[in-house]
């Protein structure tokens, strides 16, 4: 059961603007995101005033759903106090990623997720106790450990990791960005979508959405523009087939990476409503409608909600951790674009530091109190309206 202050906070944020029948208001998106934080804290026994990334969640640092939760929480601005999570995550990396057999033992995508997590925690992922997470996850794997051994998923997330900070790769890096991009688009099915296994022929919504997240920075390149457009067309035709929270979340994230607001594009009408239909009263999101809230579904929903908020506020996409506002893309070639993105040797300076010195906890409490005081009068009406809306569907 939600703690009363958290209930007030989530419902109050949702009430800050009118509830639309077919669109997710930005403040509502924030409310659902805060609900996920509340769910995770309650589930893991974390006191309301403590960092989300502490306690039992920090104990699982370096693992799948916990890392995605950390990425979503940091990129949405809901958490800056990352010290405890960083300490546990760094130890996990040192214990499980340092030996020569780690490349064989771990999936390629484990390395890519670690790159994204490391940046969010304020550390250079190319040197975590002398472990190069980016290199070993992409171009230092050796001939016997190709990225596509895990299917096209390995190549997709390798490209996302490389572009997370527009990392500068060695001149002899293999594969490099251009090679990975060509490899991805070469696996495209005749219907425009992508499958986990090349040549499968049965396009998968999740994989197609992830491929678009990776190809988004290259959507105006002569060599990739058609592939991107065809994949978007497939999602527009089939997004109604999404039958779980994670798939809906991946599609939303892909569209936001492409600068497409699903609530402003008629092709994707009702998509955000579909995502919210997996939300439970405890604040979490379920894999299937009516099921129990889960950390994986909730973390993916949080990233989708974060993507919507970042798009509407003019910020860079969720996995683009470069500094400054997003660049306006122009028609170009793949060679020119990959060359332009091959530029950084260190991550951006983040608000949080590896020792967790940011005052995230106090900031969270102050913001929470302000929002509760401002919107408390509308809480009861907000809860009733939400329940009525769910019953009418």
mmCIF file of N, CA and C in Angstrom, residues 5-88:
data_model
loop_
_atom_site.group_PDB
_atom_site.id
_atom_site.type_symbol
_atom_site.label_atom_id
_atom_site.label_comp_id
_atom_site.label_asym_id
_atom_site.label_seq_id
_atom_site.Cartn_x
_atom_site.Cartn_y
_atom_site.Cartn_z
ATOM 1 N N UNK A 5 2.141 10.296 2.137
ATOM 2 C CA UNK A 5 2.797 11.412 1.457
ATOM 3 C C UNK A 5 3.079 11.101 -0.002
ATOM 4 N N UNK A 6 3.459 9.837 -0.280
ATOM 5 C CA UNK A 6 3.770 9.470 -1.664
ATOM 6 C C UNK A 6 2.517 9.468 -2.509
ATOM 7 N N UNK A 7 1.388 9.012 -1.921
ATOM 8 C CA UNK A 7 0.116 9.031 -2.642
ATOM 9 C C UNK A 7 -0.252 10.467 -2.985
ATOM 10 N N UNK A 8 -0.119 11.353 -2.032
ATOM 11 C CA UNK A 8 -0.435 12.756 -2.259
ATOM 12 C C UNK A 8 0.434 13.338 -3.353
ATOM 13 N N UNK A 9 1.725 13.022 -3.328
ATOM 14 C CA UNK A 9 2.664 13.553 -4.306
ATOM 15 C C UNK A 9 2.305 13.110 -5.710
ATOM 16 N N UNK A 10 2.103 11.792 -5.888
ATOM 17 C CA UNK A 10 1.836 11.268 -7.222
ATOM 18 C C UNK A 10 0.519 11.785 -7.766
ATOM 19 N N UNK A 11 -0.513 11.726 -6.948
ATOM 20 C CA UNK A 11 -1.821 12.178 -7.415
ATOM 21 C C UNK A 11 -1.820 13.678 -7.663
ATOM 22 N N UNK A 12 -1.106 14.427 -6.827
ATOM 23 C CA UNK A 12 -1.068 15.872 -6.993
ATOM 24 C C UNK A 12 -0.432 16.268 -8.301
ATOM 25 N N UNK A 13 0.673 15.626 -8.648
ATOM 26 C CA UNK A 13 1.333 15.934 -9.918
ATOM 27 C C UNK A 13 0.410 15.629 -11.076
ATOM 28 N N UNK A 14 -0.344 14.509 -10.985
ATOM 29 C CA UNK A 14 -1.267 14.136 -12.044
ATOM 30 C C UNK A 14 -2.390 15.150 -12.190
ATOM 31 N N UNK A 15 -2.734 15.837 -11.106
ATOM 32 C CA UNK A 15 -3.841 16.785 -11.140
ATOM 33 C C UNK A 15 -3.425 18.181 -11.578
ATOM 34 N N UNK A 16 -2.158 18.399 -11.870
ATOM 35 C CA UNK A 16 -1.685 19.746 -12.151
ATOM 36 C C UNK A 16 -2.167 20.279 -13.485
ATOM 37 N N UNK A 17 -2.725 19.428 -14.353
ATOM 38 C CA UNK A 17 -3.302 19.870 -15.610
ATOM 39 C C UNK A 17 -4.397 18.903 -15.984
ATOM 40 N N UNK A 18 -5.310 19.307 -16.885
ATOM 41 C CA UNK A 18 -6.456 18.476 -17.204
ATOM 42 C C UNK A 18 -6.056 17.114 -17.743
ATOM 43 N N UNK A 19 -6.849 16.098 -17.403
ATOM 44 C CA UNK A 19 -6.613 14.755 -17.905
ATOM 45 C C UNK A 19 -7.228 14.630 -19.283
ATOM 46 N N UNK A 20 -6.427 14.261 -20.275
ATOM 47 C CA UNK A 20 -6.904 14.110 -21.635
ATOM 48 C C UNK A 20 -7.356 12.678 -21.864
ATOM 49 N N UNK A 21 -8.258 12.506 -22.815
ATOM 50 C CA UNK A 21 -8.785 11.166 -23.086
ATOM 51 C C UNK A 21 -7.842 10.354 -23.940
ATOM 52 N N UNK A 22 -6.976 11.009 -24.687
ATOM 53 C CA UNK A 22 -6.150 10.260 -25.628
ATOM 54 C C UNK A 22 -4.706 10.709 -25.639
ATOM 55 N N UNK A 23 -4.248 11.367 -24.600
ATOM 56 C CA UNK A 23 -2.867 11.823 -24.558
ATOM 57 C C UNK A 23 -2.382 11.867 -23.120
ATOM 58 N N UNK A 24 -1.078 11.730 -22.959
ATOM 59 C CA UNK A 24 -0.466 11.754 -21.636
ATOM 60 C C UNK A 24 0.155 13.118 -21.409
ATOM 61 N N UNK A 25 -0.454 13.898 -20.555
ATOM 62 C CA UNK A 25 0.068 15.207 -20.222
ATOM 63 C C UNK A 25 1.438 15.060 -19.571
ATOM 64 N N UNK A 26 2.313 16.046 -19.814
ATOM 65 C CA UNK A 26 3.671 15.979 -19.287
ATOM 66 C C UNK A 26 3.690 15.857 -17.766
ATOM 67 N N UNK A 27 2.809 16.585 -17.076
ATOM 68 C CA UNK A 27 2.759 16.503 -15.621
ATOM 69 C C UNK A 27 2.245 15.132 -15.169
ATOM 70 N N UNK A 28 1.324 14.566 -15.939
ATOM 71 C CA UNK A 28 0.866 13.215 -15.613
ATOM 72 C C UNK A 28 2.011 12.218 -15.762
ATOM 73 N N UNK A 29 2.806 12.391 -16.820
ATOM 74 C CA UNK A 29 3.960 11.510 -17.024
ATOM 75 C C UNK A 29 4.892 11.581 -15.821
ATOM 76 N N UNK A 30 5.090 12.795 -15.310
ATOM 77 C CA UNK A 30 5.929 12.966 -14.119
ATOM 78 C C UNK A 30 5.306 12.267 -12.918
ATOM 79 N N UNK A 31 3.986 12.360 -12.813
ATOM 80 C CA UNK A 31 3.299 11.715 -11.702
ATOM 81 C C UNK A 31 3.462 10.209 -11.730
ATOM 82 N N UNK A 32 3.308 9.606 -12.892
ATOM 83 C CA UNK A 32 3.491 8.161 -13.012
ATOM 84 C C UNK A 32 4.944 7.765 -12.736
ATOM 85 N N UNK A 33 5.878 8.608 -13.169
ATOM 86 C CA UNK A 33 7.292 8.330 -12.904
ATOM 87 C C UNK A 33 7.572 8.342 -11.402
ATOM 88 N N UNK A 34 7.011 9.317 -10.708
ATOM 89 C CA UNK A 34 7.192 9.376 -9.254
ATOM 90 C C UNK A 34 6.499 8.194 -8.574
ATOM 91 N N UNK A 35 5.385 7.750 -9.164
ATOM 92 C CA UNK A 35 4.712 6.577 -8.625
ATOM 93 C C UNK A 35 5.595 5.347 -8.673
ATOM 94 N N UNK A 36 6.385 5.220 -9.753
ATOM 95 C CA UNK A 36 7.317 4.096 -9.878
ATOM 96 C C UNK A 36 8.367 4.159 -8.778
ATOM 97 N N UNK A 37 8.870 5.356 -8.504
ATOM 98 C CA UNK A 37 9.851 5.519 -7.424
ATOM 99 C C UNK A 37 9.240 5.085 -6.094
ATOM 100 N N UNK A 38 8.007 5.505 -5.857
ATOM 101 C CA UNK A 38 7.316 5.129 -4.627
ATOM 102 C C UNK A 38 7.159 3.617 -4.527
ATOM 103 N N UNK A 39 6.720 2.990 -5.623
ATOM 104 C CA UNK A 39 6.559 1.536 -5.641
ATOM 105 C C UNK A 39 7.865 0.832 -5.308
ATOM 106 N N UNK A 40 8.944 1.258 -5.941
ATOM 107 C CA UNK A 40 10.231 0.595 -5.731
ATOM 108 C C UNK A 40 10.730 0.785 -4.302
ATOM 109 N N UNK A 41 10.514 1.953 -3.737
ATOM 110 C CA UNK A 41 10.946 2.185 -2.356
ATOM 111 C C UNK A 41 10.143 1.304 -1.397
ATOM 112 N N UNK A 42 8.828 1.262 -1.599
ATOM 113 C CA UNK A 42 7.989 0.443 -0.720
ATOM 114 C C UNK A 42 8.324 -1.038 -0.857
ATOM 115 N N UNK A 43 8.507 -1.484 -2.064
ATOM 116 C CA UNK A 43 8.802 -2.895 -2.322
ATOM 117 C C UNK A 43 10.120 -3.316 -1.685
ATOM 118 N N UNK A 44 11.088 -2.423 -1.697
ATOM 119 C CA UNK A 44 12.423 -2.763 -1.214
ATOM 120 C C UNK A 44 12.723 -2.241 0.189
ATOM 121 N N UNK A 45 11.688 -1.738 0.872
ATOM 122 C CA UNK A 45 11.871 -1.292 2.247
ATOM 123 C C UNK A 45 12.780 -0.094 2.397
ATOM 124 N N UNK A 46 12.780 0.798 1.424
ATOM 125 C CA UNK A 46 13.629 1.991 1.470
ATOM 126 C C UNK A 46 12.817 3.158 2.034
ATOM 127 N N UNK A 47 13.269 3.782 3.102
ATOM 128 C CA UNK A 47 12.529 4.916 3.682
ATOM 129 C C UNK A 47 12.279 6.009 2.645
ATOM 130 N N UNK A 48 11.159 6.674 2.791
ATOM 131 C CA UNK A 48 10.736 7.671 1.800
ATOM 132 C C UNK A 48 11.779 8.749 1.576
ATOM 133 N N UNK A 49 12.484 9.167 2.619
ATOM 134 C CA UNK A 49 13.448 10.245 2.479
ATOM 135 C C UNK A 49 14.812 9.815 1.977
ATOM 136 N N UNK A 50 15.028 8.509 1.838
ATOM 137 C CA UNK A 50 16.328 8.014 1.374
ATOM 138 C C UNK A 50 16.368 7.933 -0.146
ATOM 139 N N UNK A 51 17.572 7.801 -0.665
ATOM 140 C CA UNK A 51 17.747 7.669 -2.107
ATOM 141 C C UNK A 51 17.088 6.392 -2.612
ATOM 142 N N UNK A 52 16.456 6.478 -3.781
ATOM 143 C CA UNK A 52 15.923 5.277 -4.429
ATOM 144 C C UNK A 52 17.027 4.263 -4.661
ATOM 145 N N UNK A 53 18.216 4.751 -4.982
ATOM 146 C CA UNK A 53 19.331 3.880 -5.351
ATOM 147 C C UNK A 53 20.157 3.505 -4.116
ATOM 148 N N UNK A 54 19.475 2.959 -3.141
ATOM 149 C CA UNK A 54 20.131 2.544 -1.902
ATOM 150 C C UNK A 54 19.516 1.228 -1.444
ATOM 151 N N UNK A 55 19.943 0.743 -0.288
ATOM 152 C CA UNK A 55 19.351 -0.465 0.280
ATOM 153 C C UNK A 55 19.397 -1.662 -0.649
ATOM 154 N N UNK A 56 18.268 -2.377 -0.751
ATOM 155 C CA UNK A 56 18.214 -3.597 -1.549
ATOM 156 C C UNK A 56 18.404 -3.344 -3.034
ATOM 157 N N UNK A 57 18.007 -2.166 -3.494
ATOM 158 C CA UNK A 57 18.232 -1.852 -4.910
ATOM 159 C C UNK A 57 19.727 -1.700 -5.180
ATOM 160 N N UNK A 58 20.441 -1.049 -4.287
ATOM 161 C CA UNK A 58 21.894 -0.905 -4.438
ATOM 162 C C UNK A 58 22.589 -2.257 -4.363
ATOM 163 N N UNK A 59 22.047 -3.171 -3.580
ATOM 164 C CA UNK A 59 22.645 -4.503 -3.471
ATOM 165 C C UNK A 59 22.634 -5.225 -4.816
ATOM 166 N N UNK A 60 21.666 -4.889 -5.685
ATOM 167 C CA UNK A 60 21.575 -5.517 -7.006
ATOM 168 C C UNK A 60 22.193 -4.657 -8.095
ATOM 169 N N UNK A 61 22.980 -3.663 -7.727
ATOM 170 C CA UNK A 61 23.637 -2.810 -8.715
ATOM 171 C C UNK A 61 24.489 -3.654 -9.651
ATOM 172 N N UNK A 62 24.430 -3.342 -10.921
ATOM 173 C CA UNK A 62 25.182 -4.101 -11.914
ATOM 174 C C UNK A 62 24.369 -5.174 -12.582
ATOM 175 N N UNK A 63 23.151 -5.384 -12.106
ATOM 176 C CA UNK A 63 22.266 -6.363 -12.719
ATOM 177 C C UNK A 63 21.190 -5.657 -13.537
ATOM 178 N N UNK A 64 20.545 -6.413 -14.390
ATOM 179 C CA UNK A 64 19.632 -5.930 -15.418
ATOM 180 C C UNK A 64 18.650 -4.849 -14.964
ATOM 181 N N UNK A 65 17.572 -5.245 -14.286
ATOM 182 C CA UNK A 65 16.495 -4.295 -14.002
ATOM 183 C C UNK A 65 16.927 -3.174 -13.065
ATOM 184 N N UNK A 66 17.839 -3.454 -12.123
ATOM 185 C CA UNK A 66 18.293 -2.395 -11.208
ATOM 186 C C UNK A 66 19.050 -1.304 -11.961
ATOM 187 N N UNK A 67 19.886 -1.704 -12.906
ATOM 188 C CA UNK A 67 20.622 -0.709 -13.689
ATOM 189 C C UNK A 67 19.682 0.124 -14.556
ATOM 190 N N UNK A 68 18.687 -0.513 -15.168
ATOM 191 C CA UNK A 68 17.730 0.257 -15.978
ATOM 192 C C UNK A 68 16.955 1.221 -15.095
ATOM 193 N N UNK A 69 16.648 0.793 -13.880
ATOM 194 C CA UNK A 69 15.969 1.667 -12.940
ATOM 195 C C UNK A 69 16.849 2.863 -12.598
ATOM 196 N N UNK A 70 18.128 2.609 -12.389
ATOM 197 C CA UNK A 70 19.066 3.693 -12.080
ATOM 198 C C UNK A 70 19.168 4.668 -13.248
ATOM 199 N N UNK A 71 19.259 4.134 -14.461
ATOM 200 C CA UNK A 71 19.356 4.985 -15.647
ATOM 201 C C UNK A 71 18.114 5.864 -15.766
ATOM 202 N N UNK A 72 16.935 5.248 -15.613
ATOM 203 C CA UNK A 72 15.694 6.001 -15.721
ATOM 204 C C UNK A 72 15.562 7.055 -14.644
ATOM 205 N N UNK A 73 15.935 6.712 -13.415
ATOM 206 C CA UNK A 73 15.800 7.652 -12.299
ATOM 207 C C UNK A 73 16.736 8.843 -12.449
ATOM 208 N N UNK A 74 17.971 8.583 -12.864
ATOM 209 C CA UNK A 74 18.941 9.671 -13.022
ATOM 210 C C UNK A 74 18.587 10.541 -14.221
ATOM 211 N N UNK A 75 18.257 9.930 -15.350
ATOM 212 C CA UNK A 75 17.985 10.701 -16.569
ATOM 213 C C UNK A 75 16.674 11.483 -16.482
ATOM 214 N N UNK A 76 15.764 11.041 -15.627
ATOM 215 C CA UNK A 76 14.515 11.785 -15.452
ATOM 216 C C UNK A 76 14.657 12.871 -14.391
ATOM 217 N N UNK A 77 15.793 12.914 -13.722
ATOM 218 C CA UNK A 77 16.022 13.924 -12.698
ATOM 219 C C UNK A 77 15.377 13.598 -11.367
ATOM 220 N N UNK A 78 14.907 12.358 -11.202
ATOM 221 C CA UNK A 78 14.249 11.976 -9.957
ATOM 222 C C UNK A 78 15.239 11.530 -8.887
ATOM 223 N N UNK A 79 16.482 11.299 -9.260
ATOM 224 C CA UNK A 79 17.476 10.876 -8.278
ATOM 225 C C UNK A 79 18.850 11.400 -8.658
ATOM 226 N N UNK A 80 19.512 12.026 -7.690
ATOM 227 C CA UNK A 80 20.892 12.472 -7.878
ATOM 228 C C UNK A 80 21.823 11.883 -6.822
ATOM 229 N N UNK A 81 21.254 11.324 -5.776
ATOM 230 C CA UNK A 81 22.053 10.740 -4.699
ATOM 231 C C UNK A 81 22.389 9.300 -5.079
ATOM 232 N N UNK A 82 23.531 9.122 -5.740
ATOM 233 C CA UNK A 82 23.886 7.815 -6.314
ATOM 234 C C UNK A 82 25.068 7.145 -5.618
ATOM 235 N N UNK A 83 25.513 7.713 -4.493
ATOM 236 C CA UNK A 83 26.733 7.226 -3.854
ATOM 237 C C UNK A 83 26.718 5.761 -3.479
ATOM 238 N N UNK A 84 25.664 5.308 -2.802
ATOM 239 C CA UNK A 84 25.605 3.915 -2.360
ATOM 240 C C UNK A 84 25.514 2.959 -3.551
ATOM 241 N N UNK A 85 24.749 3.358 -4.548
ATOM 242 C CA UNK A 85 24.609 2.508 -5.739
ATOM 243 C C UNK A 85 25.948 2.423 -6.481
ATOM 244 N N UNK A 86 26.629 3.561 -6.589
ATOM 245 C CA UNK A 86 27.921 3.577 -7.266
ATOM 246 C C UNK A 86 28.919 2.636 -6.605
ATOM 247 N N UNK A 87 28.990 2.680 -5.287
ATOM 248 C CA UNK A 87 29.943 1.824 -4.567
ATOM 249 C C UNK A 87 29.685 0.346 -4.853
ATOM 250 N N UNK A 88 28.410 -0.049 -4.795
ATOM 251 C CA UNK A 88 28.054 -1.443 -5.052
ATOM 252 C C UNK A 88 28.266 -1.803 -6.514
#
